[in-house]
Amino acid sequence: MPQQRSEKTHARILETARSLFAKNGYEATGVAEMCAAAEISKGAFYHHFPSKHAVFMELLQGWLDGLDAMLQVARQETTSVPQAILQMAGMMETIFQAAGQQLPMFLEFWTQASRDETVWQTTIAPYRRFQAFFTGLIQEGIEEGSFWPVDPDATGRLILSFAIGVLLQGLLDPQGADWQKVTQQGIQLILKGISQ
Amino acid sequence: MPQQRSEKTHARILETARSLFAKNGYEATGVAEMCAAAEISKGAFYHHFPSKHAVFMELLQGWLDGLDAMLQVARQETTSVPQAILQMAGMMETIFQAAGQQLPMFLEFWTQASRDETVWQTTIAPYRRFQAFFTGLIQEGIEEGSFWPVDPDATGRLILSFAIGVLLQGLLDPQGADWQKVTQQGIQLILKGISQ
């Protein structure tokens, strides 16, 4: 039972932090405030996390892991790379929903990362694995005969950069377009250009 | 002479603000600090700008106007839309140089914009004109016979989203790739897919 209770406390700290960071910002949220909102002692907090930054890192890691899992499922559920990429494009809506409330927190952290090399290394660098993922996917697509022998790295970066651009616009300008449709049409145009 | 001196003061406030915002952040920079660094009185500051926000807005507007001018020149210097788009892709390096030092300030302001509808309307909304610009450009490319009859809006958004994604990555991760090359290769892939 103590084990279970401890896991619940851990989860409650994460949920409380997510909500406070989104509402008031990362900078403006202190450990004391998190403890009060989660109804735990400071001792309990530091039993679970060495710092506020560690809480943020676990939230970010959870978001990235969720994204990873979605991409893997999309790959496994489909029989060709173009199908997999189209299925991934269809997930943009879900990604928006997961990321939307966290946007102010992400922006705030990027601001810190742009000023601090250590923050950069631990928080922004993980996105690079998505680059490797898409490059590998294009390589597979060439090998299975779906794509012309395009440059896998350049094409992977095209897809990832497009996705990042749509994500940023969709978060900053939700009413500016039907971003799910923008994603799907853009991916279809890219696929059309590289498919045999 | 007073007119000239007044213009010099205006320019000096802008330059001082640009440098302080980039170094210490928008939030952390006060009007008093700007006046001290620019060696002017508070009265002189408020003669030129109603607020710190107004200084930021003029800096942003200047950056957007410069981008506009570069795009117009690229269009006028070329005889076909694909050539114009390739020339615009070649300007990414210059855009990075102009935007690079301002990144922390942009991020900080986006954070505010994501929390405040008024800040949003005056600072982020102007980017939408680039969408209209690229949609018009694709339409022209179809009319001149360079492109297949693609959806101009979807294709314009593909190009703009890709450019925004590259810009964000290039600013946050300058060492992650040769971003000028990424831009050119990506644009070539897009053009290849839509060209007749």
Short mmCIF file of C-alpha atoms in Angstrom, two decimals:
data_model
loop_
_atom_site.label_atom_id
_atom_site.label_comp_id
_atom_site.label_asym_id
_atom_site.label_seq_id
_atom_site.Cartn_x
_atom_site.Cartn_y
_atom_site.Cartn_z
CA MET A 1 0.00 0.00 0.00
CA PRO A 2 2.78 2.56 0.76
CA GLN A 3 4.18 1.84 -2.73
CA GLN A 4 0.79 2.57 -4.27
CA ARG A 5 0.37 5.71 -2.25
CA SER A 6 3.80 6.89 -3.30
CA GLU A 7 2.96 6.42 -6.99
CA LYS A 8 -0.25 8.36 -6.51
CA THR A 9 1.68 11.22 -4.91
CA HIS A 10 4.16 11.22 -7.80
CA ALA A 11 1.33 11.37 -10.33
CA ARG A 12 -0.47 14.08 -8.36
CA ILE A 13 2.65 16.29 -8.30
CA LEU A 14 2.97 15.90 -12.08
CA GLU A 15 -0.69 16.74 -12.71
CA THR A 16 -0.62 19.74 -10.36
CA ALA A 17 2.59 21.04 -11.95
CA ARG A 18 1.21 20.61 -15.48
CA SER A 19 -1.86 22.64 -14.58
CA LEU A 20 0.04 25.39 -12.68
CA PHE A 21 2.76 25.73 -15.37
CA ALA A 22 0.08 26.07 -18.05
CA LYS A 23 -1.94 28.58 -16.07
CA ASN A 24 0.73 30.80 -14.50
CA GLY A 25 3.93 29.87 -16.28
CA TYR A 26 7.02 27.92 -15.27
CA GLU A 27 8.94 30.87 -13.80
CA ALA A 28 5.99 32.10 -11.74
CA THR A 29 5.26 28.69 -10.23
CA GLY A 30 7.19 27.79 -7.07
CA VAL A 31 7.66 24.48 -5.29
CA ALA A 32 5.74 25.82 -2.27
CA GLU A 33 2.75 26.60 -4.47
CA MET A 34 2.87 23.15 -6.07
CA CYS A 35 2.93 21.53 -2.63
CA ALA A 36 -0.04 23.57 -1.46
CA ALA A 37 -2.07 22.79 -4.60
CA ALA A 38 -1.19 19.08 -4.46
CA GLU A 39 -1.79 19.04 -0.70
CA ILE A 40 1.56 17.48 0.16
CA SER A 41 4.54 18.49 2.31
CA LYS A 42 7.78 19.90 0.90
CA GLY A 43 9.49 16.78 2.23
CA ALA A 44 7.17 14.61 0.14
CA PHE A 45 7.87 16.75 -2.93
CA TYR A 46 11.66 16.44 -2.60
CA HIS A 47 11.30 12.72 -1.97
CA HIS A 48 9.92 12.46 -5.51
CA PHE A 49 11.77 15.22 -7.39
CA PRO A 50 15.10 16.97 -6.77
CA SER A 51 13.80 20.24 -8.27
CA LYS A 52 11.07 22.03 -10.18
CA HIS A 53 13.16 21.51 -13.31
CA ALA A 54 13.03 17.74 -12.76
CA VAL A 55 9.22 17.90 -12.70
CA PHE A 56 9.23 19.81 -15.97
CA MET A 57 11.65 17.30 -17.50
CA GLU A 58 9.39 14.38 -16.58
CA LEU A 59 6.38 16.15 -18.11
CA LEU A 60 8.32 16.83 -21.31
CA GLN A 61 9.66 13.28 -21.41
CA GLY A 62 6.13 11.91 -21.01
CA TRP A 63 4.92 14.06 -23.91
CA LEU A 64 7.81 12.95 -26.14
CA ASP A 65 7.30 9.28 -25.19
CA GLY A 66 3.61 9.56 -26.06
CA LEU A 67 4.51 11.02 -29.45
CA ASP A 68 7.05 8.25 -30.03
CA ALA A 69 4.49 5.57 -29.17
CA MET A 70 1.92 7.08 -31.55
CA LEU A 71 4.45 7.10 -34.40
CA GLN A 72 5.45 3.48 -33.73
CA VAL A 73 1.82 2.35 -33.72
CA ALA A 74 1.16 4.18 -36.99
CA ARG A 75 4.14 2.38 -38.55
CA GLN A 76 3.07 -1.05 -37.27
CA GLU A 77 -0.57 -0.68 -38.29
CA THR A 78 0.26 0.05 -41.93
CA THR A 79 1.84 -2.03 -44.68
CA SER A 80 3.70 0.68 -46.61
CA VAL A 81 5.66 3.80 -45.70
CA PRO A 82 3.35 6.24 -47.58
CA GLN A 83 0.38 4.77 -45.69
CA ALA A 84 2.27 5.12 -42.41
CA ILE A 85 3.12 8.77 -43.12
CA LEU A 86 -0.50 9.55 -44.05
CA GLN A 87 -1.66 7.91 -40.82
CA MET A 88 0.85 10.00 -38.86
CA ALA A 89 -0.50 13.14 -40.56
CA GLY A 90 -3.97 12.13 -39.34
CA MET A 91 -2.72 12.25 -35.76
CA MET A 92 -2.04 16.00 -35.80
CA GLU A 93 -5.40 16.69 -34.13
CA THR A 94 -4.46 14.49 -31.17
CA ILE A 95 -1.02 16.08 -30.90
CA PHE A 96 -2.62 19.53 -30.83
CA GLN A 97 -4.94 18.49 -28.05
CA ALA A 98 -2.06 17.11 -25.99
CA ALA A 99 0.21 20.10 -26.62
CA GLY A 100 -2.30 22.94 -26.67
CA GLN A 101 -2.58 23.65 -22.98
CA GLN A 102 1.16 23.28 -22.53
CA LEU A 103 2.12 25.87 -25.13
CA PRO A 104 2.90 28.77 -22.80
CA MET A 105 5.08 26.43 -20.75
CA PHE A 106 6.95 25.19 -23.83
CA LEU A 107 7.54 28.73 -25.06
CA GLU A 108 8.80 29.78 -21.67
CA PHE A 109 11.18 26.87 -21.54
CA TRP A 110 12.45 27.46 -25.07
CA THR A 111 13.21 31.02 -23.96
CA GLN A 112 15.35 29.63 -21.15
CA ALA A 113 16.91 27.05 -23.46
CA SER A 114 17.88 29.76 -25.92
CA ARG A 115 19.84 31.47 -23.14
CA ASP A 116 21.24 28.43 -21.32
CA GLU A 117 23.28 25.64 -22.88
CA THR A 118 22.46 23.10 -20.12
CA VAL A 119 18.72 23.64 -20.41
CA TRP A 120 19.13 23.35 -24.16
CA GLN A 121 20.93 20.00 -23.99
CA THR A 122 18.36 18.36 -21.75
CA THR A 123 15.15 19.82 -23.10
CA ILE A 124 15.44 20.66 -26.78
CA ALA A 125 17.99 18.12 -28.00
CA PRO A 126 15.56 15.15 -27.65
CA TYR A 127 13.59 16.44 -30.63
CA ARG A 128 16.52 15.40 -32.82
CA ARG A 129 15.48 11.75 -32.55
CA PHE A 130 12.39 12.58 -34.62
CA GLN A 131 14.74 13.68 -37.39
CA ALA A 132 16.46 10.27 -37.31
CA PHE A 133 13.06 8.56 -37.26
CA PHE A 134 11.79 10.30 -40.40
CA THR A 135 15.08 9.86 -42.25
CA GLY A 136 14.88 6.11 -41.50
CA LEU A 137 11.27 6.01 -42.64
CA ILE A 138 12.09 7.60 -46.01
CA GLN A 139 14.99 5.17 -46.44
CA GLU A 140 12.56 2.27 -45.86
CA GLY A 141 10.15 3.81 -48.35
CA ILE A 142 12.88 3.89 -51.00
CA GLU A 143 13.86 0.28 -50.25
CA GLU A 144 10.27 -0.98 -50.50
CA GLY A 145 9.97 0.78 -53.88
CA SER A 146 7.40 3.39 -52.82
CA PHE A 147 9.66 6.43 -53.31
CA TRP A 148 12.15 7.60 -55.93
CA PRO A 149 15.75 7.47 -54.67
CA VAL A 150 15.42 10.87 -53.00
CA ASP A 151 17.86 12.13 -50.35
CA PRO A 152 16.43 10.47 -47.16
CA ASP A 153 17.90 13.07 -44.83
CA ALA A 154 16.62 16.09 -46.80
CA THR A 155 13.19 14.50 -47.24
CA GLY A 156 12.97 13.51 -43.57
CA ARG A 157 13.84 17.08 -42.61
CA LEU A 158 11.24 18.43 -45.04
CA ILE A 159 8.52 16.36 -43.35
CA LEU A 160 9.67 17.14 -39.80
CA SER A 161 10.12 20.87 -40.50
CA PHE A 162 6.68 21.04 -42.08
CA ALA A 163 5.16 19.27 -39.05
CA ILE A 164 6.96 21.61 -36.61
CA GLY A 165 5.84 24.67 -38.61
CA VAL A 166 2.23 23.51 -38.63
CA LEU A 167 2.38 22.69 -34.91
CA LEU A 168 3.73 26.13 -34.01
CA GLN A 169 1.16 27.93 -36.18
CA GLY A 170 -1.66 25.73 -34.96
CA LEU A 171 -0.78 26.43 -31.34
CA LEU A 172 -0.29 30.17 -31.78
CA ASP A 173 -3.10 30.65 -34.29
CA PRO A 174 -5.74 27.94 -33.71
CA GLN A 175 -8.40 29.85 -35.68
CA GLY A 176 -6.07 30.63 -38.60
CA ALA A 177 -6.86 27.43 -40.52
CA ASP A 178 -8.09 23.86 -40.28
CA TRP A 179 -4.64 22.65 -39.25
CA GLN A 180 -5.52 18.98 -39.48
CA LYS A 181 -6.49 19.56 -43.11
CA VAL A 182 -3.38 21.68 -43.74
CA THR A 183 -1.26 18.81 -42.41
CA GLN A 184 -2.93 16.18 -44.55
CA GLN A 185 -2.88 18.26 -47.75
CA GLY A 186 0.77 19.22 -47.22
CA ILE A 187 1.83 15.62 -46.60
CA GLN A 188 -0.11 14.48 -49.67
CA LEU A 189 1.72 17.07 -51.79
CA ILE A 190 5.10 15.92 -50.42
CA LEU A 191 4.24 12.23 -50.95
CA LYS A 192 3.05 12.89 -54.48
CA GLY A 193 6.36 14.53 -55.29
CA ILE A 194 8.53 11.66 -54.06
CA SER A 195 6.37 8.60 -54.91
CA GLN A 196 7.11 6.35 -57.86
CA MET B 1 18.70 70.15 -36.96
CA PRO B 2 16.20 69.43 -34.12
CA GLN B 3 14.37 67.13 -36.57
CA GLN B 4 17.59 65.25 -37.32
CA ARG B 5 18.47 65.01 -33.65
CA SER B 6 14.99 63.67 -32.90
CA GLU B 7 15.36 60.95 -35.55
CA LYS B 8 18.72 59.99 -34.12
CA THR B 9 17.20 59.67 -30.64
CA HIS B 10 14.38 57.52 -32.02
CA ALA B 11 16.88 55.22 -33.73
CA ARG B 12 19.08 55.09 -30.64
CA ILE B 13 16.14 54.01 -28.45
CA LEU B 14 15.32 51.21 -30.92
CA GLU B 15 18.92 49.98 -31.08
CA THR B 16 19.32 50.09 -27.30
CA ALA B 17 16.04 48.25 -26.77
CA ARG B 18 16.93 45.58 -29.35
CA SER B 19 20.21 44.90 -27.58
CA LEU B 20 18.76 44.90 -24.03
CA PHE B 21 15.75 42.72 -24.99
CA ALA B 22 18.08 40.20 -26.63
CA LYS B 23 20.50 40.17 -23.69
CA ASN B 24 18.20 40.28 -20.68
CA GLY B 25 14.73 39.60 -22.04
CA TYR B 26 11.68 41.79 -22.62
CA GLU B 27 10.16 41.34 -19.17
CA ALA B 28 13.40 42.05 -17.35
CA THR B 29 14.11 45.26 -19.27
CA GLY B 30 12.54 48.44 -17.91
CA VAL B 31 12.08 51.87 -19.47
CA ALA B 32 14.44 53.39 -16.87
CA GLU B 33 17.18 50.95 -17.90
CA MET B 34 16.64 51.73 -21.59
CA CYS B 35 16.90 55.45 -20.89
CA ALA B 36 20.13 54.99 -18.93
CA ALA B 37 21.69 52.81 -21.65
CA ALA B 38 20.59 55.19 -24.42
CA GLU B 39 21.68 58.19 -22.34
CA ILE B 40 18.35 60.01 -22.67
CA SER B 41 15.75 61.32 -20.22
CA LYS B 42 12.45 59.56 -19.51
CA GLY B 43 10.72 62.60 -21.01
CA ALA B 44 12.61 62.06 -24.27
CA PHE B 45 11.67 58.37 -24.27
CA TYR B 46 7.96 59.07 -23.83
CA HIS B 47 8.14 61.76 -26.49
CA HIS B 48 9.05 58.97 -28.95
CA PHE B 49 7.17 55.95 -27.60
CA PRO B 50 4.05 55.63 -25.42
CA SER B 51 5.36 52.40 -23.84
CA LYS B 52 7.93 49.61 -23.87
CA HIS B 53 5.43 47.56 -25.83
CA ALA B 54 5.39 50.23 -28.56
CA VAL B 55 9.19 49.94 -28.89
CA PHE B 56 8.88 46.19 -29.27
CA MET B 57 6.13 46.61 -31.87
CA GLU B 58 8.28 48.94 -33.96
CA LEU B 59 11.19 46.48 -33.82
CA LEU B 60 8.90 43.64 -34.90
CA GLN B 61 7.34 45.74 -37.63
CA GLY B 62 10.78 46.66 -38.95
CA TRP B 63 11.74 42.99 -39.07
CA LEU B 64 8.52 42.04 -40.91
CA ASP B 65 8.91 44.96 -43.36
CA GLY B 66 12.47 43.87 -44.12
CA LEU B 67 11.25 40.33 -44.81
CA ASP B 68 8.49 41.68 -47.06
CA ALA B 69 10.94 43.79 -49.02
CA MET B 70 13.29 40.83 -49.53
CA LEU B 71 10.42 38.69 -50.85
CA GLN B 72 9.29 41.44 -53.23
CA VAL B 73 12.81 41.90 -54.59
CA ALA B 74 13.16 38.15 -55.14
CA ARG B 75 9.91 38.15 -57.10
CA GLN B 76 10.89 41.14 -59.24
CA GLU B 77 14.39 39.87 -60.00
CA THR B 78 13.15 36.58 -61.44
CA THR B 79 11.10 35.71 -64.52
CA SER B 80 9.19 32.67 -63.24
CA VAL B 81 7.57 31.67 -59.96
CA PRO B 82 9.76 28.56 -59.40
CA GLN B 83 12.86 30.75 -59.85
CA ALA B 84 11.42 33.29 -57.41
CA ILE B 85 10.73 30.60 -54.79
CA LEU B 86 14.25 29.17 -55.17
CA GLN B 87 15.71 32.65 -54.74
CA MET B 88 13.60 33.15 -51.59
CA ALA B 89 14.93 29.84 -50.25
CA GLY B 90 18.44 31.18 -50.79
CA MET B 91 17.68 34.07 -48.44
CA MET B 92 17.24 31.85 -45.37
CA GLU B 93 20.81 32.55 -44.27
CA THR B 94 20.13 36.30 -44.18
CA ILE B 95 16.85 35.79 -42.32
CA PHE B 96 18.66 33.69 -39.70
CA GLN B 97 21.25 36.40 -39.21
CA ALA B 98 18.57 39.05 -38.76
CA ALA B 99 16.43 36.91 -36.45
CA GLY B 100 19.12 35.02 -34.52
CA GLN B 101 19.91 37.51 -31.80
CA GLN B 102 16.25 38.34 -31.35
CA LEU B 103 15.12 34.77 -30.68
CA PRO B 104 14.84 34.97 -26.89
CA MET B 105 12.79 38.14 -27.30
CA PHE B 106 10.48 36.53 -29.85
CA LEU B 107 9.96 33.49 -27.65
CA GLU B 108 9.21 35.66 -24.66
CA PHE B 109 6.69 37.65 -26.62
CA TRP B 110 5.05 34.56 -28.06
CA THR B 111 4.65 33.38 -24.47
CA GLN B 112 2.81 36.58 -23.65
CA ALA B 113 0.79 36.40 -26.88
CA SER B 114 -0.31 32.87 -26.01
CA ARG B 115 -1.79 34.23 -22.77
CA ASP B 116 -3.11 37.60 -23.95
CA GLU B 117 -5.53 38.14 -26.85
CA THR B 118 -4.49 41.81 -27.38
CA VAL B 119 -0.81 41.00 -27.59
CA TRP B 120 -1.73 38.19 -29.95
CA GLN B 121 -3.69 40.43 -32.32
CA THR B 122 -0.98 43.03 -32.66
CA THR B 123 2.12 40.84 -32.68
CA ILE B 124 1.40 37.42 -34.15
CA ALA B 125 -1.44 38.14 -36.56
CA PRO B 126 0.82 40.02 -39.06
CA TYR B 127 2.47 36.72 -40.01
CA ARG B 128 -0.80 35.79 -41.73
CA ARG B 129 0.03 38.11 -44.63
CA PHE B 130 2.88 35.76 -45.58
CA GLN B 131 0.28 33.05 -46.01
CA ALA B 132 -1.63 35.24 -48.48
CA PHE B 133 1.63 36.08 -50.26
CA PHE B 134 2.59 32.44 -50.87
CA THR B 135 -0.92 31.44 -51.88
CA GLY B 136 -0.89 34.25 -54.48
CA LEU B 137 2.54 33.18 -55.69
CA ILE B 138 1.41 29.57 -56.25
CA GLN B 139 -1.68 30.86 -58.09
CA GLU B 140 0.61 32.89 -60.39
CA GLY B 141 2.79 29.82 -60.93
CA ILE B 142 -0.25 27.84 -62.07
CA GLU B 143 -1.34 30.65 -64.38
CA GLU B 144 2.09 30.96 -65.99
CA GLY B 145 2.07 27.19 -66.60
CA SER B 146 4.92 26.32 -64.22
CA PHE B 147 2.81 24.26 -61.79
CA TRP B 148 0.11 21.63 -62.06
CA PRO B 149 -3.31 22.94 -60.98
CA VAL B 150 -2.56 22.24 -57.30
CA ASP B 151 -4.55 23.78 -54.43
CA PRO B 152 -2.84 27.22 -54.09
CA ASP B 153 -3.84 27.63 -50.45
CA ALA B 154 -2.63 24.17 -49.36
CA THR B 155 0.62 24.54 -51.33
CA GLY B 156 1.23 28.06 -49.99
CA ARG B 157 0.72 26.77 -46.47
CA LEU B 158 3.08 23.85 -47.13
CA ILE B 159 5.85 26.25 -48.15
CA LEU B 160 5.22 28.72 -45.30
CA SER B 161 4.92 25.98 -42.66
CA PHE B 162 8.14 24.38 -43.89
CA ALA B 163 9.91 27.76 -43.73
CA ILE B 164 8.59 28.44 -40.20
CA GLY B 165 9.63 24.96 -39.06
CA VAL B 166 13.14 25.39 -40.46
CA LEU B 167 13.41 28.87 -38.93
CA LEU B 168 12.40 27.63 -35.48
CA GLN B 169 14.78 24.66 -35.62
CA GLY B 170 17.60 26.77 -37.04
CA LEU B 171 17.23 29.31 -34.24
CA LEU B 172 16.92 26.75 -31.45
CA ASP B 173 19.43 24.27 -32.89
CA PRO B 174 21.94 26.19 -35.05
CA GLN B 175 24.43 23.29 -35.01
CA GLY B 176 21.79 20.65 -35.80
CA ALA B 177 22.13 20.94 -39.58
CA ASP B 178 23.16 23.20 -42.46
CA TRP B 179 19.80 24.96 -42.39
CA GLN B 180 20.40 26.90 -45.59
CA LYS B 181 20.93 23.58 -47.37
CA VAL B 182 17.91 22.02 -45.62
CA THR B 183 15.79 24.93 -46.87
CA GLN B 184 17.02 24.66 -50.45
CA GLN B 185 16.68 20.88 -50.63
CA GLY B 186 13.20 20.96 -49.10
CA ILE B 187 12.01 23.67 -51.49
CA GLN B 188 13.46 21.74 -54.44
CA LEU B 189 11.54 18.62 -53.36
CA ILE B 190 8.31 20.62 -53.06
CA LEU B 191 8.84 22.34 -56.43
CA LYS B 192 9.62 19.03 -58.12
CA GLY B 193 6.32 17.63 -56.86
CA ILE B 194 4.16 20.47 -58.17
CA SER B 195 6.00 21.46 -61.39
CA GLN B 196 4.73 20.49 -64.83
#
